[in-house]
XYZ file of C-alpha atoms in Angstrom:
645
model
C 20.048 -39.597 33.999
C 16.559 -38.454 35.219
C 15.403 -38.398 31.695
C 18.850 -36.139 30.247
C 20.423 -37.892 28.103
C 23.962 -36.129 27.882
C 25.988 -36.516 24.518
C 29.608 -36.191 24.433
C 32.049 -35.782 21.802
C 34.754 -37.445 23.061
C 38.114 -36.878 20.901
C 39.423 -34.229 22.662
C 43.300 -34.876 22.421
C 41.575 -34.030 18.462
C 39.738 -30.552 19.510
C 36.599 -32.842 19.544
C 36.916 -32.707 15.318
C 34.162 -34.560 13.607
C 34.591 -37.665 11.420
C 32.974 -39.866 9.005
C 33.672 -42.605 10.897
C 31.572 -40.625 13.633
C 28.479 -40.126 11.577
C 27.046 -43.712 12.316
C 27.456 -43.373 15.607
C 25.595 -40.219 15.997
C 22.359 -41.649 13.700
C 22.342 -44.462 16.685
C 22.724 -41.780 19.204
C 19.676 -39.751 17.949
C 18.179 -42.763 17.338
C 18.073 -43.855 20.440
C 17.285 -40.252 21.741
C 14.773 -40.543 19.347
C 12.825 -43.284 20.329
C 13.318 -43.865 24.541
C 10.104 -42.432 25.714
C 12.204 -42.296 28.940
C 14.402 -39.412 27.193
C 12.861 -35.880 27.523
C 15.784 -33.879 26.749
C 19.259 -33.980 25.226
C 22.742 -31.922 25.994
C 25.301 -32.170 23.305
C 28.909 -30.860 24.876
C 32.357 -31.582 24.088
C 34.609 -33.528 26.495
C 37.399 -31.546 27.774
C 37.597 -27.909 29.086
C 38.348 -25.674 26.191
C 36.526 -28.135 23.086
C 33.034 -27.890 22.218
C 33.799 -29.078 18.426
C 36.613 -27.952 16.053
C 34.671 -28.777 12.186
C 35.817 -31.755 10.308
C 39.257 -33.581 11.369
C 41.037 -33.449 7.656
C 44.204 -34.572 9.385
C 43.333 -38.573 9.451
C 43.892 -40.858 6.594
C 39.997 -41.415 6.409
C 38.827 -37.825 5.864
C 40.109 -37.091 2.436
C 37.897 -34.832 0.153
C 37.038 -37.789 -1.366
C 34.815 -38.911 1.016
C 32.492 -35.922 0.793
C 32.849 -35.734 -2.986
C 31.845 -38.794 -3.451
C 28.787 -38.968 -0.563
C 25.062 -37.258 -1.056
C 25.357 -33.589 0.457
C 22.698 -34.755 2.300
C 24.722 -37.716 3.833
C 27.879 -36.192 4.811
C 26.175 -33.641 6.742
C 23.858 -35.761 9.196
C 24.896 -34.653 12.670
C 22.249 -32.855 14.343
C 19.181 -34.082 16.374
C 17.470 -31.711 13.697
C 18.887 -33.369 11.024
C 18.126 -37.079 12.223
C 14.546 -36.049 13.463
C 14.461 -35.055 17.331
C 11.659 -33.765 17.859
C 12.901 -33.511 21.926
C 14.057 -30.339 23.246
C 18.465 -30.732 23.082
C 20.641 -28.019 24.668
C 23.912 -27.409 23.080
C 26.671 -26.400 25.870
C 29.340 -25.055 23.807
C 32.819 -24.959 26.194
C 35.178 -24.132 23.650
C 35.564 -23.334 19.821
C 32.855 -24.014 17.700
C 33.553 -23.828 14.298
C 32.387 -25.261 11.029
C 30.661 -28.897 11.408
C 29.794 -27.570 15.629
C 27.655 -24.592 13.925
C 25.111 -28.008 12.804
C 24.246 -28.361 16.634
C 24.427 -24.564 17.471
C 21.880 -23.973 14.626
C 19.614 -26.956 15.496
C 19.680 -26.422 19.472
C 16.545 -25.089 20.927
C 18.703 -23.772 24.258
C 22.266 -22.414 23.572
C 24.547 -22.180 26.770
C 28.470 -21.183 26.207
C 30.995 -20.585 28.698
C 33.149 -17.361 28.922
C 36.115 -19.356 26.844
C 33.591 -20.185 24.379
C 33.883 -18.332 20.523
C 31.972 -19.102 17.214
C 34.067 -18.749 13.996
C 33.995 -20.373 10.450
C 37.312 -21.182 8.629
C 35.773 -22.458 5.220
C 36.478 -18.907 3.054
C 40.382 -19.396 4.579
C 40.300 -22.883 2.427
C 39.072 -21.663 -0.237
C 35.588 -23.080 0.079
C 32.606 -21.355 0.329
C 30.635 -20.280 3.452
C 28.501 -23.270 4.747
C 24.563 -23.169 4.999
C 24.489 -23.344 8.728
C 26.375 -20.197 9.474
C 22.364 -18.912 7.430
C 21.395 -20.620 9.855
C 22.696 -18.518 12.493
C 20.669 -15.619 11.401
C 17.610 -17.197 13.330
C 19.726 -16.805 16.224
C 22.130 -13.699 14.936
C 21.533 -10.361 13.719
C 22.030 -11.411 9.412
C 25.078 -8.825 9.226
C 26.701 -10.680 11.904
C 25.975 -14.089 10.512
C 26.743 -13.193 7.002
C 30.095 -11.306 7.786
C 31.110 -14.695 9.463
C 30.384 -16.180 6.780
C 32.496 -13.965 4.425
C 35.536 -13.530 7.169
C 36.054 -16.522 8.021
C 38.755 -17.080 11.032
C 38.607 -12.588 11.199
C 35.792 -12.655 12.373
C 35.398 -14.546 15.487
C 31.932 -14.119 17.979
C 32.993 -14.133 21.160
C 30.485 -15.918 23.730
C 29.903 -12.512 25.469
C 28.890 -10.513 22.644
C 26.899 -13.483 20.940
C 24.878 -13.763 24.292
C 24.853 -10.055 25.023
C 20.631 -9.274 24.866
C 19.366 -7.477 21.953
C 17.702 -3.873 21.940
C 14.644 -3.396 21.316
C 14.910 -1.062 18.590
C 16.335 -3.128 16.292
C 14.377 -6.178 17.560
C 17.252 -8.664 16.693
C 16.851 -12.350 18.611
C 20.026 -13.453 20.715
C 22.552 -15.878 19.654
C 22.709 -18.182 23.103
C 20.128 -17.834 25.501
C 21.472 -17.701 29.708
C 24.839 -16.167 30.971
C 27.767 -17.122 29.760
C 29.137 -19.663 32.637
C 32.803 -20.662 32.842
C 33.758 -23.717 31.385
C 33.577 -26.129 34.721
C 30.049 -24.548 34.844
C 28.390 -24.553 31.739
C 27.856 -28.345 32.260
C 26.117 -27.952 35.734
C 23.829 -25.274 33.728
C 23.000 -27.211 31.003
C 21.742 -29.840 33.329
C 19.650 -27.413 35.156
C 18.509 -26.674 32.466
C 17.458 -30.007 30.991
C 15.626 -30.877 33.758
C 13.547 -27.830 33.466
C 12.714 -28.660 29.734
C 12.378 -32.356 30.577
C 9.753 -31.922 33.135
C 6.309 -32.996 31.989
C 4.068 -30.933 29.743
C 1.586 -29.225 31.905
C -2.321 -30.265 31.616
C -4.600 -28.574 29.643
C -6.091 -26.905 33.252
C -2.786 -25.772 34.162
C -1.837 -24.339 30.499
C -5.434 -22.503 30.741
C -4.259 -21.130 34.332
C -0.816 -19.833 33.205
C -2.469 -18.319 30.105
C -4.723 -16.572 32.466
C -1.661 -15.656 34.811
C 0.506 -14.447 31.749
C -2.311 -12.310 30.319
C -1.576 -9.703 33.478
C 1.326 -9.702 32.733
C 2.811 -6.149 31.155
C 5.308 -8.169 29.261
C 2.933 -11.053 27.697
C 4.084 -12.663 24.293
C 1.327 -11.574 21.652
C 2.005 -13.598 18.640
C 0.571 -11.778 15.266
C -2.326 -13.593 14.420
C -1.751 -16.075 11.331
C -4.561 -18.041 8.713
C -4.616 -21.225 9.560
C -2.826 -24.154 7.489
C -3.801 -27.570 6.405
C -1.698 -30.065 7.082
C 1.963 -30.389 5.070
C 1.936 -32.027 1.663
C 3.880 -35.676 1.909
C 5.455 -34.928 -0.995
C 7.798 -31.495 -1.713
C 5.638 -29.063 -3.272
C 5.862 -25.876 -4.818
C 4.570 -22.812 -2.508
C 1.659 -21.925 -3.621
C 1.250 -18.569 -5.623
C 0.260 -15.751 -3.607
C -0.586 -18.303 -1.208
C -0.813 -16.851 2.793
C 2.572 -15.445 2.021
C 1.998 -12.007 1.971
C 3.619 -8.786 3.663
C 2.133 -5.680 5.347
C 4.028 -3.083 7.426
C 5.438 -4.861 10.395
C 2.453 -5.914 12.633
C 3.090 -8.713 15.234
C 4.783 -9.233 18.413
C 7.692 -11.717 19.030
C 9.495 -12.449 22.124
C 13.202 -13.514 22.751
C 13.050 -14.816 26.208
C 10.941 -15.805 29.169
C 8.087 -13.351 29.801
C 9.002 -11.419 26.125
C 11.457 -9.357 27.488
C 12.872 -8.855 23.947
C 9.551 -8.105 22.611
C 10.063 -6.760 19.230
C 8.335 -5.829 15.426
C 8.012 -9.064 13.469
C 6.661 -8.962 10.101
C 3.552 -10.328 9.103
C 3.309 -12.442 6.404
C -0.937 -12.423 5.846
C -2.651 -10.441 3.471
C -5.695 -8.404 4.086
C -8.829 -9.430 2.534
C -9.034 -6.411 0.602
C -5.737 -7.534 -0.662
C -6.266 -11.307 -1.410
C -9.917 -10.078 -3.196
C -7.715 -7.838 -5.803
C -5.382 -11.023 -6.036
C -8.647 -13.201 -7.132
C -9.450 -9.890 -9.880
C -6.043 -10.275 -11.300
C -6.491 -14.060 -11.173
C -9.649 -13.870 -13.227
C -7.816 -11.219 -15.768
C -5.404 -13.534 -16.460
C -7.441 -16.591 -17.065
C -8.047 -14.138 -20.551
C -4.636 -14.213 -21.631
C -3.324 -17.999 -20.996
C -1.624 -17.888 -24.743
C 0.381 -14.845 -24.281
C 3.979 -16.585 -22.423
C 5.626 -13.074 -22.723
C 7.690 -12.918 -19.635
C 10.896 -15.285 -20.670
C 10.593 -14.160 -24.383
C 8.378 -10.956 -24.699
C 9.845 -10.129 -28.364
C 8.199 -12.921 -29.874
C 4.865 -12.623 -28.140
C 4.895 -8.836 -28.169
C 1.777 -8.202 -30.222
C -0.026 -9.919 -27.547
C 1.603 -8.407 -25.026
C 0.742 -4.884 -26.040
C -2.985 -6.150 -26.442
C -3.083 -7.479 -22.723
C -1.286 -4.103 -21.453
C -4.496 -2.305 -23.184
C -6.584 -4.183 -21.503
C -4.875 -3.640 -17.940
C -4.724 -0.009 -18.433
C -8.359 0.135 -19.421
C -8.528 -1.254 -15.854
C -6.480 1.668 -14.692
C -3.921 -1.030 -13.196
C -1.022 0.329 -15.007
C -1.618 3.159 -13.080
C -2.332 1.429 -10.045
C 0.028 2.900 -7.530
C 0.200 6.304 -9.469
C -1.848 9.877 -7.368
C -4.906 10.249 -8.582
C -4.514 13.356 -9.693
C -2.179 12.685 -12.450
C -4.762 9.428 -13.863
C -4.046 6.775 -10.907
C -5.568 4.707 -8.822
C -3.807 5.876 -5.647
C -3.236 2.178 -4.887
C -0.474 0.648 -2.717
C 3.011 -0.591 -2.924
C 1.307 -3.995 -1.983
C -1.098 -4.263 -4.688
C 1.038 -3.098 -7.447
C 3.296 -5.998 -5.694
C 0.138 -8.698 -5.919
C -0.372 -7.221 -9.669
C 3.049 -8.034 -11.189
C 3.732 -10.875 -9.289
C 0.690 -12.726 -10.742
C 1.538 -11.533 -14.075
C 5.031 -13.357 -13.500
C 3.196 -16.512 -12.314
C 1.153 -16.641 -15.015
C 4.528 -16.322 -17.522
C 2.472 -13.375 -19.188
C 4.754 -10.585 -19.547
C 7.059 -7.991 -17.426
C 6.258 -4.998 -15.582
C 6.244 -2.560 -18.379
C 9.088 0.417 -17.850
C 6.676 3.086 -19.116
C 4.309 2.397 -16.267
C 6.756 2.252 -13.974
C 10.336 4.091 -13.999
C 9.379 6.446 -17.007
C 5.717 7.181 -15.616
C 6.561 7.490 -11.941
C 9.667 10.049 -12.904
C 7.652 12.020 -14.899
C 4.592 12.602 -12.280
C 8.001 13.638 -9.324
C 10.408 15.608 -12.158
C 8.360 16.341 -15.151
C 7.165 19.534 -16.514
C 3.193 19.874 -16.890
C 3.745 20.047 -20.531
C 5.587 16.081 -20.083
C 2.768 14.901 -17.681
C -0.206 16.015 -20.290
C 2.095 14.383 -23.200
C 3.223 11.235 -21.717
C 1.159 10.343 -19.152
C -2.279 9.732 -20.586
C -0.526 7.302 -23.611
C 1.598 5.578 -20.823
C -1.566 4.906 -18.464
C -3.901 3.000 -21.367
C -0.636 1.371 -23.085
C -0.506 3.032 -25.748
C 3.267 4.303 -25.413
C 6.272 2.060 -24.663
C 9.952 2.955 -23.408
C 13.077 0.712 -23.779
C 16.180 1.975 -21.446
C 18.726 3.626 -23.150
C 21.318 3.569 -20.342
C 24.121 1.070 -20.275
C 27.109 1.087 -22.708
C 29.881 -1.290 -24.598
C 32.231 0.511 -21.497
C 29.394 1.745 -19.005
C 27.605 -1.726 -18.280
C 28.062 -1.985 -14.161
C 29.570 1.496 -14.341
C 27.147 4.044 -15.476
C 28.934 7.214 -14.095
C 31.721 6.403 -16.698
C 29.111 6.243 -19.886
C 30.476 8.298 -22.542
C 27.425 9.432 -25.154
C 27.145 13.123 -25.233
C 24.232 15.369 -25.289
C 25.779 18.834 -26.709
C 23.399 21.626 -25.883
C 22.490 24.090 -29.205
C 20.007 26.461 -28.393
C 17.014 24.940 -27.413
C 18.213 21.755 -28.398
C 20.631 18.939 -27.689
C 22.616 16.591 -30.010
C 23.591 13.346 -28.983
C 26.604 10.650 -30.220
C 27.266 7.775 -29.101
C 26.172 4.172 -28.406
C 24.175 2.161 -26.105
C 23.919 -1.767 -25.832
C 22.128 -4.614 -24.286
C 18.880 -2.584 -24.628
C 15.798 -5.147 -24.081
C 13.160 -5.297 -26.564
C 13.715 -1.537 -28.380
C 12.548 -2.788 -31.796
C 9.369 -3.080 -30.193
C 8.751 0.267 -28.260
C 8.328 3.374 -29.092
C 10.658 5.687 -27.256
C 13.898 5.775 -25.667
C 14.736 6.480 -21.812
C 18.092 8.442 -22.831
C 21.246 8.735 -20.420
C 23.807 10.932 -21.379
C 26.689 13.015 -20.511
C 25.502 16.821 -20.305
C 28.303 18.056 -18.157
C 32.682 17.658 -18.428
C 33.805 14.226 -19.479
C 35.634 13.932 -16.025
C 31.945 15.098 -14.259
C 30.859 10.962 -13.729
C 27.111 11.178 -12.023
C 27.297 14.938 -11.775
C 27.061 15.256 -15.355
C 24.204 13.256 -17.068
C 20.983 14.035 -18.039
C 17.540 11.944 -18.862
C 16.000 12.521 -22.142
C 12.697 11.125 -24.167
C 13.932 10.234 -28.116
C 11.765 8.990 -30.489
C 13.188 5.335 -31.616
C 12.261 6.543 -35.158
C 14.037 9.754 -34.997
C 16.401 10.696 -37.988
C 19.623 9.462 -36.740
C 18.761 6.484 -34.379
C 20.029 3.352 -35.652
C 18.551 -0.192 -33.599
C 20.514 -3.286 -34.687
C 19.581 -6.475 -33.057
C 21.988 -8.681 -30.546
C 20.718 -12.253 -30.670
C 20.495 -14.168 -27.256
C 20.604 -18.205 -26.719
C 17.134 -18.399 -25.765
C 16.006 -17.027 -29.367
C 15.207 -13.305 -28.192
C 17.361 -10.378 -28.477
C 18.797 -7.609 -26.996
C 19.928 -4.471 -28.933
C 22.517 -2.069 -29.275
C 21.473 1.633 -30.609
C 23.543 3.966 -32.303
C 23.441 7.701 -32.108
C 24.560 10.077 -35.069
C 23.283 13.699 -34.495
C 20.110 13.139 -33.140
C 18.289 16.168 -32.329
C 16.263 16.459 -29.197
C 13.956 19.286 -28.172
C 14.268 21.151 -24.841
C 11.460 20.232 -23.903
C 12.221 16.122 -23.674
C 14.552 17.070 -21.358
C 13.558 15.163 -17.573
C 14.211 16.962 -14.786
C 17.352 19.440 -14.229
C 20.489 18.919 -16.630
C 23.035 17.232 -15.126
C 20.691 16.471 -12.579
C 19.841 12.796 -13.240
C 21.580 10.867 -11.011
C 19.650 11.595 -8.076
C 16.544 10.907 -10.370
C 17.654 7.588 -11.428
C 18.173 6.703 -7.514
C 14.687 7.425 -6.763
C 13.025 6.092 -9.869
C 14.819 2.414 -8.763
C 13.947 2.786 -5.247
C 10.027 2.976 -6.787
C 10.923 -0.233 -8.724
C 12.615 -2.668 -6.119
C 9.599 -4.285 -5.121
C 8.215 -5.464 -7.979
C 11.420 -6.262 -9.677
C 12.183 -9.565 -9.292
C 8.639 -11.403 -8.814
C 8.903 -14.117 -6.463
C 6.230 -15.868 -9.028
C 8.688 -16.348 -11.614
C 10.866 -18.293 -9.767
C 7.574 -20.651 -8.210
C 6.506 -21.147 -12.053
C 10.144 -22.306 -12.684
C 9.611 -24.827 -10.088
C 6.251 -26.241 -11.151
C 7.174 -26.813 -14.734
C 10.705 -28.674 -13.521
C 8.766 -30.711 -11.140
C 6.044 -31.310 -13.296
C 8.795 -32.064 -15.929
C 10.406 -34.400 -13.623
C 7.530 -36.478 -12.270
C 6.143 -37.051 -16.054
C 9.839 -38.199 -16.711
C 10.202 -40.733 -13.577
C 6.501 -42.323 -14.168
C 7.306 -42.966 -18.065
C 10.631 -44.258 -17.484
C 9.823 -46.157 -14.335
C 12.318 -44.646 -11.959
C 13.322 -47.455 -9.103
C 12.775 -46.234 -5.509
C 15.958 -45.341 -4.940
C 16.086 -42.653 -7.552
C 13.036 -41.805 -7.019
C 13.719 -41.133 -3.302
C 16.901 -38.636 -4.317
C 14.999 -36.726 -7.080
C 12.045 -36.205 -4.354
C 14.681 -34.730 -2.241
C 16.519 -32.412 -4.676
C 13.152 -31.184 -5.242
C 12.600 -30.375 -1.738
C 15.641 -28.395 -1.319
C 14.708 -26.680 -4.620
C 11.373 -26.053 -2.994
C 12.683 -24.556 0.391
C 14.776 -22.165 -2.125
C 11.708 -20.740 -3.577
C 10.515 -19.778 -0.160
C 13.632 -18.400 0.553
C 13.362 -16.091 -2.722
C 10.044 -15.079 -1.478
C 10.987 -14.175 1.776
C 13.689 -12.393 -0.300
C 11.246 -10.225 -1.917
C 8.554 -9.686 0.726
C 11.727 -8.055 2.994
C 11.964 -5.401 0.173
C 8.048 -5.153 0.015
C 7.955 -4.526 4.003
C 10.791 -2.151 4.533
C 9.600 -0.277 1.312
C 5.923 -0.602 3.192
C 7.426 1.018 6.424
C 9.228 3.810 4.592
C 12.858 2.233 5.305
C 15.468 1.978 2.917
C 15.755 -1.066 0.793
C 18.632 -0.782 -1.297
C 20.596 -3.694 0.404
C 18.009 -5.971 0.830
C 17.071 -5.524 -2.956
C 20.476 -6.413 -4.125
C 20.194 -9.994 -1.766
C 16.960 -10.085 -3.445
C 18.322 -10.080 -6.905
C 21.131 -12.313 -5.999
C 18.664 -15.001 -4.668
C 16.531 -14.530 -7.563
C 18.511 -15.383 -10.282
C 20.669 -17.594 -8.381
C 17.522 -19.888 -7.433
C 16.346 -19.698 -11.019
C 19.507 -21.400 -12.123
C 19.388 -24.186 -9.995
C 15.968 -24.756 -10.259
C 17.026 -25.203 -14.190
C 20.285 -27.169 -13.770
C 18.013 -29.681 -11.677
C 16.083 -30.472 -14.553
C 19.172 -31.005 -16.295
C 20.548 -33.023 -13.398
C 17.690 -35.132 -13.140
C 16.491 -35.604 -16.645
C 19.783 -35.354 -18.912
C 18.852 -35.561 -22.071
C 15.128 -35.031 -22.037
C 15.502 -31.805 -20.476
C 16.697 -30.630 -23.663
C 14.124 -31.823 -25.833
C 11.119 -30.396 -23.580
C 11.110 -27.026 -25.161
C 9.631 -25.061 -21.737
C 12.671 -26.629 -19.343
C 14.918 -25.936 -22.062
C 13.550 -21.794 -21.924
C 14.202 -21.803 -18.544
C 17.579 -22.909 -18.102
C 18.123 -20.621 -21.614
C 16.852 -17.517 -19.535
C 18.122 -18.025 -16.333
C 21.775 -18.807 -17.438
C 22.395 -14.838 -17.894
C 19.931 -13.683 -16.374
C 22.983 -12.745 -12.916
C 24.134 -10.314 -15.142
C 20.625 -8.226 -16.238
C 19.645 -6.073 -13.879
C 22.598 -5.370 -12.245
C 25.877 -8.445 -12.316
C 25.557 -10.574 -8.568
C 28.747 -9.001 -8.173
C 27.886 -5.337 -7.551
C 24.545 -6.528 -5.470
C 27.014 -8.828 -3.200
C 29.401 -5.847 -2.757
C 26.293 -3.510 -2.141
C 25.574 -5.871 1.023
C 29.116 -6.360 1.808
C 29.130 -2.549 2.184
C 25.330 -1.520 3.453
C 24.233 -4.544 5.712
C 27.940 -5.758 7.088
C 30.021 -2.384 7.056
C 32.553 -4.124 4.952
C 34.933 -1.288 2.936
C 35.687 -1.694 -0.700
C 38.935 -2.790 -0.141
């Protein structure tokens, strides 16, 4: 009708439930949306006055689990006009529930309308599955609290139509959910079509584009887009994001606009580097091209002589001092280089950010005594003096305000028992980064202290824990060790707060989006070698190309990930929650970049020796760092309010 071309899902005696039997139908539909040059628009509704779409009908005889389990993800999911290639505007006009398999044309609608009845909910947590990707999706459309506790709620948390189109504030810049009122049901269809043929009307000539530009530019409330680099055009094939390249992060600098005229104008980050920035990227760059052979980041214990050589080098650069005041030896740098720095050493598979440098170095320079900062400081900054963390215990792993080795004050001295385990490459440093209980045993964080200990001291015992990936972690054993005074950090019982602030230093350069790009180079490079010896058929071929592109998109996520800590930290805002997601999507992405190789090359995968490293180190790799458990519940509780309980 006048170039509309209205699409109904008629089943509503069935709540307008989706079926397999459905999903050829819609690929025609699309198709022929697709391809009619007299179709300008779409509307995708539900017949009936309360159904928009219910999810998946698992009542009927043909929509057993089998049928899913035994499809391509990427087949049983095919619904959209997004998904089947529309590039033509389509309105969604949600009159009902929409739930589960409707959130795949909510998502992929450029023009949301929903009538007062309307409500957005998703049931698969209350079936035991888990939260489906398009509910993610929502975020683009939802605050990502609001999404995300959908997502973990399932049918208790249900968006009503008039909060999920209620406009945004400006302050927190958030984009809405449906864009219009929120008609009644008998309405919404009469809207929709109003607002197809508004959409479907014929792009304007370049003259009249040039005179609205002209028009808009008076206007108070014009959209001004942050400007970007340009790109070439996309890659045929999936590719890995380049490293460090055009995704970048400053302190939020471009416009964006929610609706006609921007009147949601709000903060958007932008993603470009400044040339200042991208020029210390290309030094680093060059550094590296030095130390090719040293492959210390998945297994620094074996390539630790080389490793120590390259940190020389860097801190005759002053870079492991980078970010440090210059009065205490820095460079004065910013969070952004020291980001640029460590992620290229990741990329490069050279080593890890060096604790020293970083939590010991940086706590010394906000807590330490002058005596400390003349000590420490000067070996730390040309890498000449190396720290393992002595902080988590055989009953203190997760839980550190429960650890139990004592620090008995004796004059002006302490003595510490106890045990500490899981400690990463302590044969080859030179002092521990002590935590131990100063105060009551009942005292938790109130009580602990930070000390520096000699790992050669009489009374320190290292023994070696062997890991899968042929490194090893270490417990240390404590037996009357003596420590001055003097190596106390900070107040006693005063390191908790201390800790805090020496991690919140740290979250940015963490969990290097580089790693995880690497990771996907080597299994694609893996991968291709394997499917032009073997002479993969097309078909194969054709699936491995997209598992690779999904594994691709995940790497972007993980820097997106990690470039949201880098701008809030940038901006002064706290990052604690995003930092957990961050580590979460890290390690998460790094084992199912690994398991692909596995998937996709079986056997082989185990005889390359760098694909079998990386599914070695990723396996535990959830657990390091913090287990994905306490980061999830740190979201649950910081970005969706969510109590313990």
């Amino acid at each position: 009708m006048g170039g509309i071309a209205l699409v109904t899902i008629d089943r509503p005696e069935r709540g307008n439930a989706l079926a397999p039997s459905m999903h050829a139908m819609f690929r025609a539909v699309w198709s022929d949306v697709r391809d009619d040059p007299a179709v300008r628009v779409a509307i995708v509704t539900g017949a009936g006055e309360k159904h928009f779409c219910t999810g998946f009908d698992v009542a009927t005889d043909e929509e057993t689990s089998e049928v899913f389990i035994n499809q391509p993800l990427g087949e049983s999911v095919f619904w959209s006009p997004y998904q089947n290639r529309v590039w033509k505007p389509v309105i969604a006009a949600v009159n009902g529930l929409c739930v589960g398999g409707g959130h795949h044309f909510v998502v992929d609608a450029d023009i949301i309308l929903a009538s007062r009845n309307a409500s957005f909910v998703d049931t698969h947590v209350n079936v035991g599955m888990v939260g489906a990707l398009e509910n993610l999706g929502l975020a683009k459309r939802l605050p990502l609290g609001t999404a995300l506790r959908m997502t973990l709620q399932g049918k208790h948390f249900r968006l009503g139509a008039e909060r999920a189109t209620r406009r945004p504030s400006r302050r927190r810049g958030r984009s809405c959910a449906c864009t219009g009122c929120t008609p009644t049901s008998p309405r919404v269809r009469r809207r929709s079509g109003r607002s197809a043929s508004r959409a479907g009307t014929p792009t304007p000539t370049p003259a009249s584009r040039e005179r609205r530009a002209k028009s808009d530019a008076r206007s108070p409330r014009e959209f001004q887009p942050s400007p970007r680099r340009s790109e070439g055009p996309a890659p045929a094939a999936p590719a890995a994001p380049p490293p460090g390249g055009g995704a970048g992060c400053s302190a939020a600098g471009g416009r964006g606009g929610g609706g006609p005229g921007g009147e949601d104008r709000h903060d958007l980050m932008d993603f470009s580097f400044t040339p200042e920035q991208e020029s210390f990227r290309a030094e680093v760059r060059e550094f590296l091209a030095d130390w090719r052979d040293v492959d210390g980041f998945m297994c620094q214990g074996r390539a630790w002589p080389r490793v120590r050589e390259m940190f020389r080098a860097m801190g005759e650069r002053g870079w492991l001092a980078l970010v440090w005041p210059r009065e205490h030896g820095g460079l004065g740098a910013g969070l952004i280089e020291e980001f640029i720095l460590w992620d290229e050493v990741a990329y490069a598979r050279a080593a890890r950010n060096p604790l020293a440098a970083g939590i010991v170095a940086k706590t010394l320079i906000r807590h330490g005594s002058d005596e400390q900062k003349r000590r420490w400081l000067p070996p730390i900054r040309s890498g000449d003096a190396h720290f393992s963390l002595a902080y988590s215990e055989p009953e203190a792993g997760s839980d550190l305000a429960s650890l139990r080795t004592r620090a008995e004050r004796r004059g002006d001295a302490y003595v510490v028992n106890g045990q500490k385990c899981w400690q990463s490459y302590t044969h080859d440093m030179d002092y521990l980064w002590l935590l131990a209980r100063t105060g009551a045993p009942e005292s938790r964080g109130r009580g602990l202290s930070l000390f520096i200990v000699d790992k050669n001291a009489p009374g320190v015992t290292v023994r070696p824990l062997p890991t899968m990936d042929g490194d090893q972690l270490h417990e240390i054993f404590f037996e009357n060790v003596e420590i001055p005074e003097r190596q106390r950090v900070g107040p006693e019982n005063g390191a908790w707060g201390i800790m805090g602030e020496a991690l919140a230093d740290e979250r940015h350069i963490q969990f290097p989006p580089g790693r995880v790009r690497k990771d996907y180079e080597d299994v694609v490079g893996f991968v291709a070698t394997l499917a032009r010896d073997s002479r993969w058929n097309a078909v194969r071929v054709a699936a491995t190309r997209e598992r690779l592109a999904e594994l691709s998109v995940l790497a972007l996520e993980v820097e997106m990930h990690a470039l949201r800590v880098l701008d809030a930290m940038a901006r002064g805002v706290s990052a604690v929650a995003d930092a957990a997601a961050n580590k979460v999507a890290h390690t998460i992405a790094c084992q199912k970049i690994a398991r692909a190789a596995f998937d996709l090359g079986g056997a082989a995968a185990l005889a390359d020796p760098r694909i079998r490293l990386i599914w070695q180190v990723a396996t535990y790799e959830t657990i390091g760092g913090g287990t994905s458990e306490i980061m999830r519940g740190i979201v649950a509780r910081q970005s969706l309010g969510l109590d313990a309980t």
